[in-house]
XYZ file of C-alpha atoms in Angstrom:
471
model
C 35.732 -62.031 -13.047
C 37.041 -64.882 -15.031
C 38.612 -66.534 -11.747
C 35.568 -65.794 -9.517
C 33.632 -67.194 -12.392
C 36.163 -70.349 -11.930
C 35.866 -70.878 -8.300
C 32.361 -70.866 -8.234
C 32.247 -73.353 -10.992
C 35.000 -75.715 -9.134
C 32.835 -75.447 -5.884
C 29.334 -75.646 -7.578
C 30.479 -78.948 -9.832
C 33.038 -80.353 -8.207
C 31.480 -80.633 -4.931
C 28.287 -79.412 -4.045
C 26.426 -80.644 -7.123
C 28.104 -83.856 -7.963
C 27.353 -85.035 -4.767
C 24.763 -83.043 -3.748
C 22.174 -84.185 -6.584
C 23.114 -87.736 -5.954
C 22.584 -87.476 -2.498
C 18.901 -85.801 -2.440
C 18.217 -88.159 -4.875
C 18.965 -91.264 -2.564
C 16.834 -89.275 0.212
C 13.784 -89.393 -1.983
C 14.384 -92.582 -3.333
C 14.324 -93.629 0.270
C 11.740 -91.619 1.400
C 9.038 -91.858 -1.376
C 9.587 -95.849 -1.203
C 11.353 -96.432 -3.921
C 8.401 -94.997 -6.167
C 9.920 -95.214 -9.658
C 10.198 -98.736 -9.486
C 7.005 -99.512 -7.466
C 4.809 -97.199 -9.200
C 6.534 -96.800 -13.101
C 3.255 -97.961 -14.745
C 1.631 -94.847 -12.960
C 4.716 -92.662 -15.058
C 2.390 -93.549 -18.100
C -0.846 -93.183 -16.989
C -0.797 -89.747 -16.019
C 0.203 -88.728 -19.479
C -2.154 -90.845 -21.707
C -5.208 -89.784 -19.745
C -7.492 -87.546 -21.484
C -6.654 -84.178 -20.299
C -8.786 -82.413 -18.686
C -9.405 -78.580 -20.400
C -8.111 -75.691 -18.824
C -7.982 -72.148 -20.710
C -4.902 -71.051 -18.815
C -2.939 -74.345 -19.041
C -1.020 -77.051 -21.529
C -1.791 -80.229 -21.335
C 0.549 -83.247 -19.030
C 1.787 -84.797 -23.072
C 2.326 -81.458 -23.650
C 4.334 -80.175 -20.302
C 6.506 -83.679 -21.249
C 7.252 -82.911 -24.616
C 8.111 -79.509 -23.388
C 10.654 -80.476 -20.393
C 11.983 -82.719 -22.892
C 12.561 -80.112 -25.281
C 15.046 -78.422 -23.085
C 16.510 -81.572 -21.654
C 17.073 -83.952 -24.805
C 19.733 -80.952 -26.156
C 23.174 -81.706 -27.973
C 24.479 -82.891 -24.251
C 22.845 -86.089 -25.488
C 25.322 -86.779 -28.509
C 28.505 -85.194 -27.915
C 28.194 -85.059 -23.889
C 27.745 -89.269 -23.770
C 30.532 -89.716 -26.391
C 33.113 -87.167 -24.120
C 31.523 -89.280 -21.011
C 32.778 -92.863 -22.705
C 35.767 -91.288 -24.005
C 36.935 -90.111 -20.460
C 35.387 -92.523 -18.123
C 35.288 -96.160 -20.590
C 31.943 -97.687 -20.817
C 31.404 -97.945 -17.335
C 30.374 -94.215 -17.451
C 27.172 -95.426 -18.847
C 26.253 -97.811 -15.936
C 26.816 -94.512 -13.561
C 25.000 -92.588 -16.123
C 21.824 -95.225 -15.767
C 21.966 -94.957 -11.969
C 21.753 -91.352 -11.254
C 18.974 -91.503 -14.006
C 16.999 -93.946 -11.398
C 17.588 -92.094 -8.306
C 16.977 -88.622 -10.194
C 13.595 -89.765 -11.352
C 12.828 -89.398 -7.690
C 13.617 -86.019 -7.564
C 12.285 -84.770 -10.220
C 9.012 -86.056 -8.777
C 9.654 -84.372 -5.814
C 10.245 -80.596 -6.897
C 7.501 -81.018 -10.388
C 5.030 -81.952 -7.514
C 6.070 -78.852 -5.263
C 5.486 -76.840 -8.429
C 1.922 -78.153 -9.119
C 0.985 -77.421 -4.943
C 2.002 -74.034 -5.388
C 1.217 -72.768 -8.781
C -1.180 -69.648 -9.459
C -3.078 -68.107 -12.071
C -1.940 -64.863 -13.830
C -3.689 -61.856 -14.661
C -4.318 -62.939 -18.274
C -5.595 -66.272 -16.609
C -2.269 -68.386 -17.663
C -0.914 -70.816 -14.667
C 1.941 -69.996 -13.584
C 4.624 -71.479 -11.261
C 8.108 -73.429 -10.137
C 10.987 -73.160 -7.907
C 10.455 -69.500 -6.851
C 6.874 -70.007 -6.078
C 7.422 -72.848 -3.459
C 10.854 -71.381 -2.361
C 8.710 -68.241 -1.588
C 5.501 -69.205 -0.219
C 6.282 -72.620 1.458
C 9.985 -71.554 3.267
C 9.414 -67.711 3.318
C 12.030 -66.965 1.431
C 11.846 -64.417 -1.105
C 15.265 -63.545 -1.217
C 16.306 -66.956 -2.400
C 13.264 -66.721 -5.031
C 14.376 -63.912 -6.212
C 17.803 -65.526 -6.806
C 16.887 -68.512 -8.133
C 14.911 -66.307 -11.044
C 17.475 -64.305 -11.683
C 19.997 -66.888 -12.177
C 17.431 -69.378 -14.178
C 16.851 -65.773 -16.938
C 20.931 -65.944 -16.865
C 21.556 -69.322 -17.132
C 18.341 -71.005 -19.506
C 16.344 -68.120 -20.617
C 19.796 -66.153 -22.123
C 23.294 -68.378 -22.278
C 22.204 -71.617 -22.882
C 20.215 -70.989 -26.393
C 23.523 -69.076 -27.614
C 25.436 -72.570 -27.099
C 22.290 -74.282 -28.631
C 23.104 -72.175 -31.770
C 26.261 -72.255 -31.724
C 25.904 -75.989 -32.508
C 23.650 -76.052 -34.892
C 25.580 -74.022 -36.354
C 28.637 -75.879 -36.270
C 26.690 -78.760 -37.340
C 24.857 -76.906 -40.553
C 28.725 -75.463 -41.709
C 30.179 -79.111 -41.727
C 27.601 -80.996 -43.083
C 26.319 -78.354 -45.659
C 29.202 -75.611 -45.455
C 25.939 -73.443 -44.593
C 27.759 -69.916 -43.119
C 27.495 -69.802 -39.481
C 25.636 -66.196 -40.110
C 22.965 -68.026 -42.227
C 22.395 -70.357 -39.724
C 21.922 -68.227 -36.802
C 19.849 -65.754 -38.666
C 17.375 -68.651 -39.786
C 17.231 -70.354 -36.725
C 16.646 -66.776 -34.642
C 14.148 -66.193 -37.223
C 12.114 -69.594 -36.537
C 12.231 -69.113 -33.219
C 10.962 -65.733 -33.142
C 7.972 -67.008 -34.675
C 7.385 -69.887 -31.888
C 8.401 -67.845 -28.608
C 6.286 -64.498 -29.858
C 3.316 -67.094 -29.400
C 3.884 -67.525 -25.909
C 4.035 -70.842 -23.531
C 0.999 -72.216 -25.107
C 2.857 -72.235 -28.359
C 5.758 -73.659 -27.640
C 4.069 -76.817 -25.720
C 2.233 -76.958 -29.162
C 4.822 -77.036 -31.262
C 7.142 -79.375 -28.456
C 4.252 -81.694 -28.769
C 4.935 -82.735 -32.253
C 8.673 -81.787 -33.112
C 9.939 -83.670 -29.510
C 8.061 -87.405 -30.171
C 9.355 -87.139 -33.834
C 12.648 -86.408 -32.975
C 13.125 -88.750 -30.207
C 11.518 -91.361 -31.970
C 13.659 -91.538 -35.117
C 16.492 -91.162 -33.031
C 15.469 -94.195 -31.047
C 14.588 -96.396 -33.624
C 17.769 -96.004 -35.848
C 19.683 -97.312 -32.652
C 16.901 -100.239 -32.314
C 18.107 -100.846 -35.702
C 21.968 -101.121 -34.304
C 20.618 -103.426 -32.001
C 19.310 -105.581 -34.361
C 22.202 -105.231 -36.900
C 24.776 -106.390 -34.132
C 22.688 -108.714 -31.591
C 25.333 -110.826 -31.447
C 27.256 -108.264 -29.742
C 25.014 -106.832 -27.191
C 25.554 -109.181 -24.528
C 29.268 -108.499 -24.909
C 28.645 -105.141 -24.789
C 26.503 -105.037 -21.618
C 29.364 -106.904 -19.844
C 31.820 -104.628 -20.806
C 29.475 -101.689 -19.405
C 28.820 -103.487 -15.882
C 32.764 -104.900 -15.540
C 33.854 -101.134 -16.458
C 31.668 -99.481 -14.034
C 33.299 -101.740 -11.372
C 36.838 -101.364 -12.701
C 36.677 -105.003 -13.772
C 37.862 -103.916 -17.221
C 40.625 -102.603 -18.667
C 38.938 -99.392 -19.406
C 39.835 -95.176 -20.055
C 39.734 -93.709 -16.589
C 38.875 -96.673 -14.364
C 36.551 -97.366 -11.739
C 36.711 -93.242 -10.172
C 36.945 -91.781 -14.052
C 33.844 -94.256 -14.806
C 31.862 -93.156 -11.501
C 32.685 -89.259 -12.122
C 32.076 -89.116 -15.662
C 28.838 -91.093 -16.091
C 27.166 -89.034 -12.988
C 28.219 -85.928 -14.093
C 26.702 -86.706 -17.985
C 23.426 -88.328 -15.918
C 22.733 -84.908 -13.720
C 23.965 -82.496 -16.289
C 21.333 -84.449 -18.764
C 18.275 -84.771 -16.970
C 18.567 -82.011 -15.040
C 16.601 -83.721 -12.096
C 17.195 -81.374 -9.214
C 18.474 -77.965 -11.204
C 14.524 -76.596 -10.857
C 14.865 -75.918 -14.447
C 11.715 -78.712 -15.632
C 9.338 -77.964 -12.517
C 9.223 -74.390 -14.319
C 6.923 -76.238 -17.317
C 5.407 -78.485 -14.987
C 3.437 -76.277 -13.270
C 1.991 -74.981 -16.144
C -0.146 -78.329 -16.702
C -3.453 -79.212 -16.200
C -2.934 -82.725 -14.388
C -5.604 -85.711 -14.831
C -6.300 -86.476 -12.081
C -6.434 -83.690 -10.383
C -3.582 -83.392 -7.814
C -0.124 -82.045 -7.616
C 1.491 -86.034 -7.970
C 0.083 -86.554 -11.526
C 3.008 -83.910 -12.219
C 5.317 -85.422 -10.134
C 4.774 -88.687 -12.450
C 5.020 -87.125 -15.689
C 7.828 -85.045 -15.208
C 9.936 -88.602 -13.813
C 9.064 -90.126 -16.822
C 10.949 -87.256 -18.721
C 14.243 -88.175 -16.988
C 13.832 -92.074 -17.901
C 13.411 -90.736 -21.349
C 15.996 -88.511 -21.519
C 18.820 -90.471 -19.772
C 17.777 -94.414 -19.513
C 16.328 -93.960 -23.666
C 18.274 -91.070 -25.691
C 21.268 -90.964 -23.695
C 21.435 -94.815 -24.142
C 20.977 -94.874 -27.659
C 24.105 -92.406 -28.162
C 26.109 -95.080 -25.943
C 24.607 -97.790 -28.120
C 25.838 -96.489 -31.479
C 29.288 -95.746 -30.321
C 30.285 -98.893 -28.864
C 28.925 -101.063 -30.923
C 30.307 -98.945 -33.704
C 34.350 -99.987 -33.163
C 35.175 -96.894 -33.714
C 36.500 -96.272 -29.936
C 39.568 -97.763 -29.853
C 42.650 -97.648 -27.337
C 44.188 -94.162 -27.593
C 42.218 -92.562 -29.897
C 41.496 -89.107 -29.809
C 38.243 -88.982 -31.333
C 35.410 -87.394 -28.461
C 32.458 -85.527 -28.785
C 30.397 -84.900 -31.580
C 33.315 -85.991 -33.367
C 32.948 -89.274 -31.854
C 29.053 -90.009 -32.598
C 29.557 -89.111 -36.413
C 32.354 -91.570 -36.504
C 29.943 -94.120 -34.786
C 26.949 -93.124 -36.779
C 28.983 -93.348 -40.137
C 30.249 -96.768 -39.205
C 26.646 -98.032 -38.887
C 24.677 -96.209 -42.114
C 27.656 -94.771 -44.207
C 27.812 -91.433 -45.366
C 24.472 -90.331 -44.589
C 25.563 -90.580 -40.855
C 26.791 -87.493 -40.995
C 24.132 -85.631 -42.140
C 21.744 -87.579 -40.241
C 23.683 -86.064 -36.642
C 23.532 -82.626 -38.321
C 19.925 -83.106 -39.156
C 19.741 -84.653 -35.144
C 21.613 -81.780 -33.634
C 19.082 -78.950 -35.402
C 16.113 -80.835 -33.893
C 17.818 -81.170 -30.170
C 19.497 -78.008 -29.768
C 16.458 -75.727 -31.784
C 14.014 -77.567 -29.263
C 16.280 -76.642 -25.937
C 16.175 -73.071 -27.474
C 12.404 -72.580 -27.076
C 11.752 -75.310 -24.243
C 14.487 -72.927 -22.450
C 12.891 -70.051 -22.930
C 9.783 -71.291 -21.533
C 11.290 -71.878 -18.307
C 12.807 -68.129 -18.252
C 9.356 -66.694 -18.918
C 8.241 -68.487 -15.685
C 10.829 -66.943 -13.885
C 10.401 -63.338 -15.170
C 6.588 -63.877 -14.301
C 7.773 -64.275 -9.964
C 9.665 -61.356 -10.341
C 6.652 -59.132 -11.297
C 8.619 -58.142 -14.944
C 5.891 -60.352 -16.817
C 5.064 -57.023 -18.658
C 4.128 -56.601 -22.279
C 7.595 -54.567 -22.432
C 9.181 -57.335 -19.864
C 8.305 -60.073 -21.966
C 8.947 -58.414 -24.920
C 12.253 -57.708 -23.794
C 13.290 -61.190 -22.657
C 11.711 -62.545 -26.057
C 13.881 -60.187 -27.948
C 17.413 -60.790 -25.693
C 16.911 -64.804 -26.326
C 16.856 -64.584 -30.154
C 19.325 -61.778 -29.695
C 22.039 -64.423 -28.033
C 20.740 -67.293 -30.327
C 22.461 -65.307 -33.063
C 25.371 -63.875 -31.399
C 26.307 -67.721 -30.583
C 25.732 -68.707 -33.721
C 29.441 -66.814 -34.434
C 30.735 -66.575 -31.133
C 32.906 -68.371 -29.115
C 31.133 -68.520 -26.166
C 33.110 -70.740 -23.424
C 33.409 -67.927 -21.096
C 29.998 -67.044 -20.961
C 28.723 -70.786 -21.187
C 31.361 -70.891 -18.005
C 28.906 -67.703 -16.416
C 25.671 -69.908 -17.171
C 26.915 -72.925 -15.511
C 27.818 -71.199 -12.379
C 24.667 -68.895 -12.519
C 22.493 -72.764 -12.819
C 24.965 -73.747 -9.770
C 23.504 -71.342 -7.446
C 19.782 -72.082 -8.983
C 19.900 -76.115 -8.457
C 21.796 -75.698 -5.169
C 18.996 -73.072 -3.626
C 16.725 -75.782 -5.092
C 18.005 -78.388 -3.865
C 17.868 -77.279 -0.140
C 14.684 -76.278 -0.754
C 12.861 -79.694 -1.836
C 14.713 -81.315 1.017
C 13.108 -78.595 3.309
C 9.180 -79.453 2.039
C 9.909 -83.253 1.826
C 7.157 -83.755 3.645
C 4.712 -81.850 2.160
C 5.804 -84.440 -1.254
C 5.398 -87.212 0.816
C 2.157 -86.317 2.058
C 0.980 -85.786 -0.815
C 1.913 -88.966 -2.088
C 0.484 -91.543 0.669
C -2.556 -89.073 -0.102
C -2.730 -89.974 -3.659
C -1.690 -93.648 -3.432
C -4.475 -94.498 -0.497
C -7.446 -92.844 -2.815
C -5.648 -95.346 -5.635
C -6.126 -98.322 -3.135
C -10.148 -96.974 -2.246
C -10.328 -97.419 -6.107
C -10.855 -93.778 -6.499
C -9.347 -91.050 -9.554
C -7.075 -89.187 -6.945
C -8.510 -85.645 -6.405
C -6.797 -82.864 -4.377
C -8.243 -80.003 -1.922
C -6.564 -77.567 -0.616
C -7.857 -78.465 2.774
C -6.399 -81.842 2.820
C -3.148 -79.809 3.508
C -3.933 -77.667 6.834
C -0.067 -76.878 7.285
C -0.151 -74.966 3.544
C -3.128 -72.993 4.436
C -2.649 -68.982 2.944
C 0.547 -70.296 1.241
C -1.549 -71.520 -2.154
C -3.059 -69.500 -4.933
C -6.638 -68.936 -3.785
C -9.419 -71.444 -5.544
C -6.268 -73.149 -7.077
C -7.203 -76.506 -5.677
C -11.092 -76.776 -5.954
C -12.677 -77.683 -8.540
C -10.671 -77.803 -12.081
C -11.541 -74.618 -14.262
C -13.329 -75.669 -17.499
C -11.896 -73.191 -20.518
């Protein structure tokens, strides 16, 4: 199992997704026209309109702070530092450009979401990957596989490495037992995830802006503590990238590493964020407001948080030629070089925030999934609700490389069916988006009908796209 396990992980990341992501990324850079550079203000608008009310859905701040709870995890301080430490600098450039092209995709499949979301039986909307996979290619099989593989991967694996580092964290900052930790942290969660999607959004809505933020502004103050080295830093970055520099791994270790960190981070393309996306009520009301807000997670994510980590370290000195420091190892040595001491606990206090967010914004996505597969059951959500916390403690005190090494090729096969999918209803995006951007220009809010799409017609939720339903 162990060598199947293997394979599918040396296919999945060495080939297929590396270059894969990248490459529908380009596509829909291409074929949307470039939109996150031509339309970025637009990124902003669609979350800082009022929302409109909806008794079943979250709000588009809310489905932001959510996605962003499961993206911004501990990949953003010790996977940058192992990036830097294996590809130079330059890793960062690569990092920043997959960031740009992926904001195009994640457009792409958070609009697909919105099209094709429904409404539950308890009124809740619903939606993601499975749902367009489904309805708009036909293809339940691959729904069903995608699902099952998103539970695996997000909804089960994935919060036991989340705990496992806050655990780590919590043991060498406050030589709190790894036990303690787990049991505490299962314990919180329990209390978010038993109050369903709408609760977690809630909660996301205030932990993920106060977390990012005071991670973002300590690095605004390395900025402004070293100014007189940023330019010499930004060189370095763009002469790496290019193999211009001296630099750990060269031009090919630069590329690899820095667009592996950029599509493992933002996640543009894995159909993991689409999942919380189509729970939102969009203002206006059409499937691209989504496609907008979800983008401006990635440029978060990557071009902000991930750049901050890269700040700190190499402005910190503390990378120098053959050391061995990496990982979280690495940003506590950078963090300490900046504000002392209190660096450490400061990461520690970072990596509770980031990982204890993924946990819940994780298991959001997984209930999503469960809800396709017809298991959204009192007992089936029960169930699910009880194996989460169940792994966040067992990985609390667990090793858990080999299953972590399941999980990644389980979310393998999920982005890959993905993948092929959103390339499949391209046009349906782009539609959509001349639709939205031509009301714009007529100096109309964009509204949607399900009759502006004849081709979709018996494919959407019934009474989905009419009116917006007041709560």
């Amino acid at each position: 199992m162990t060598a199947i396990i293997g394979f599918l992980n040396t296919i999945f990341w060495g080939y297929i997704l590396i270059y894969g992501l990248l490459a529908v990324g380009l596509f829909f850079t291409l074929r949307l026209g470039f939109l996150q550079f031509r339309h970025f203000p637009e990124f902003f608008r669609s979350v800082l309109r009022s929302p409109e009310q909806d008794s079943g859905g979250i709000t588009p701040f809310q489905a932001l702070c959510t996605s962003l709870a499961s993206r911004v995890g501990t990949g953003n301080l010790a996977g940058v530092a192992v990036a830097i430490a294996l590809g130079g600098p330059g890793a960062i450039f690569w990092m920043w450009m997959v960031a740009l092209v992926g904001m195009a995709t994640a457009f792409a499949e958070s609009t697909l979401a919105q099209l094709y979301k429904v409404r539950d039986e308890h009124g809740q909307l619903r939606g993601g990957p499975a749902f367009y996979i489904a309805r708009g290619l036909k293809a339940p099989w691959a729904a069903t596989l995608f699902s099952l593989c998103l539970i695996l991967a997000f909804g089960l694996v994935f919060n036991a490495v989340q705990s496992n580092s806050i655990a780590e964290a919590m043991q060498g900052a406050f030589q709190v037992p790894k036990l303690v930790t787990g049991g505490a942290v299962a314990l919180l969660a329990a209390v978010i995830i038993f109050g369903g999607i709408r609760t977690i959004a809630r909660v996301a809505e205030y932990i993920v802006p106060f977390m990012a933020g005071a991670y973002l502004l300590v690095a605004v103050y390395v900025l402004i503590v070293n100014y007189d080295a940023v330019p010499g830093m930004l060189a370095l970055i763009v002469k790496s990238a290019f193999g211009l520099e001296q630099a750990a791994g060269g031009i090919a270790g630069a590329m690899l590493n820095g667009i592996k960190r950029g599509l493992f981070s933002n996640e543009a393309g894995m159909g993991s964020a689409p999942n919380i996306a189509a729970v939102a009520t969009p203002n206006p009301h059409h499937p691209c407001a989504q496609g907008f807000v979800q983008a401006l997670g990635v440029f978060i994510d990557t071009l902000l948080v991930c750049t901050a980590t890269a700040v700190m370290i190499l402005l910190s000195g503390v990378l120098q030629p053959g050391s061995d420091l990496t990982g979280m190892a690495l940003t506590q040595a950078a963090m300490t070089a900046h504000i002392g001491d209190v660096g450490r606990y400061f990461i520690a206090v970072a990596i509770f925030f980031f990982a204890f967010t993924s946990i819940i914004g994780n298991y959001a996505y997984a209930e999503n999934a469960l809800t396709y597969l017809k298991l959204a059951t009192p007992a089936g959500i029960t169930t699910l609700r009880l194996l989460a916390l169940g792994m966040v403690l067992w990985g609390a005190v667990q090793t858990v490389a080999v299953v972590f090494d399941a999980a990644d090729a389980a979310m393998g096969m999920m982005a890959s069916i993905n993948l092929v999918a959103i390339v499949l209803l391209s046009g349906l995006v782009v539609k959509l988006l001349r639709q939205y951007l031509a009301q714009q220009r007529e100096g109309k809010l964009p509204h949607f009908q399900a009759s502006d799409l004849p081709e979709v017609a018996g494919q959407l939720d019934p009474g989905m796209w009419q009116a917006p339903r007041r709560g």
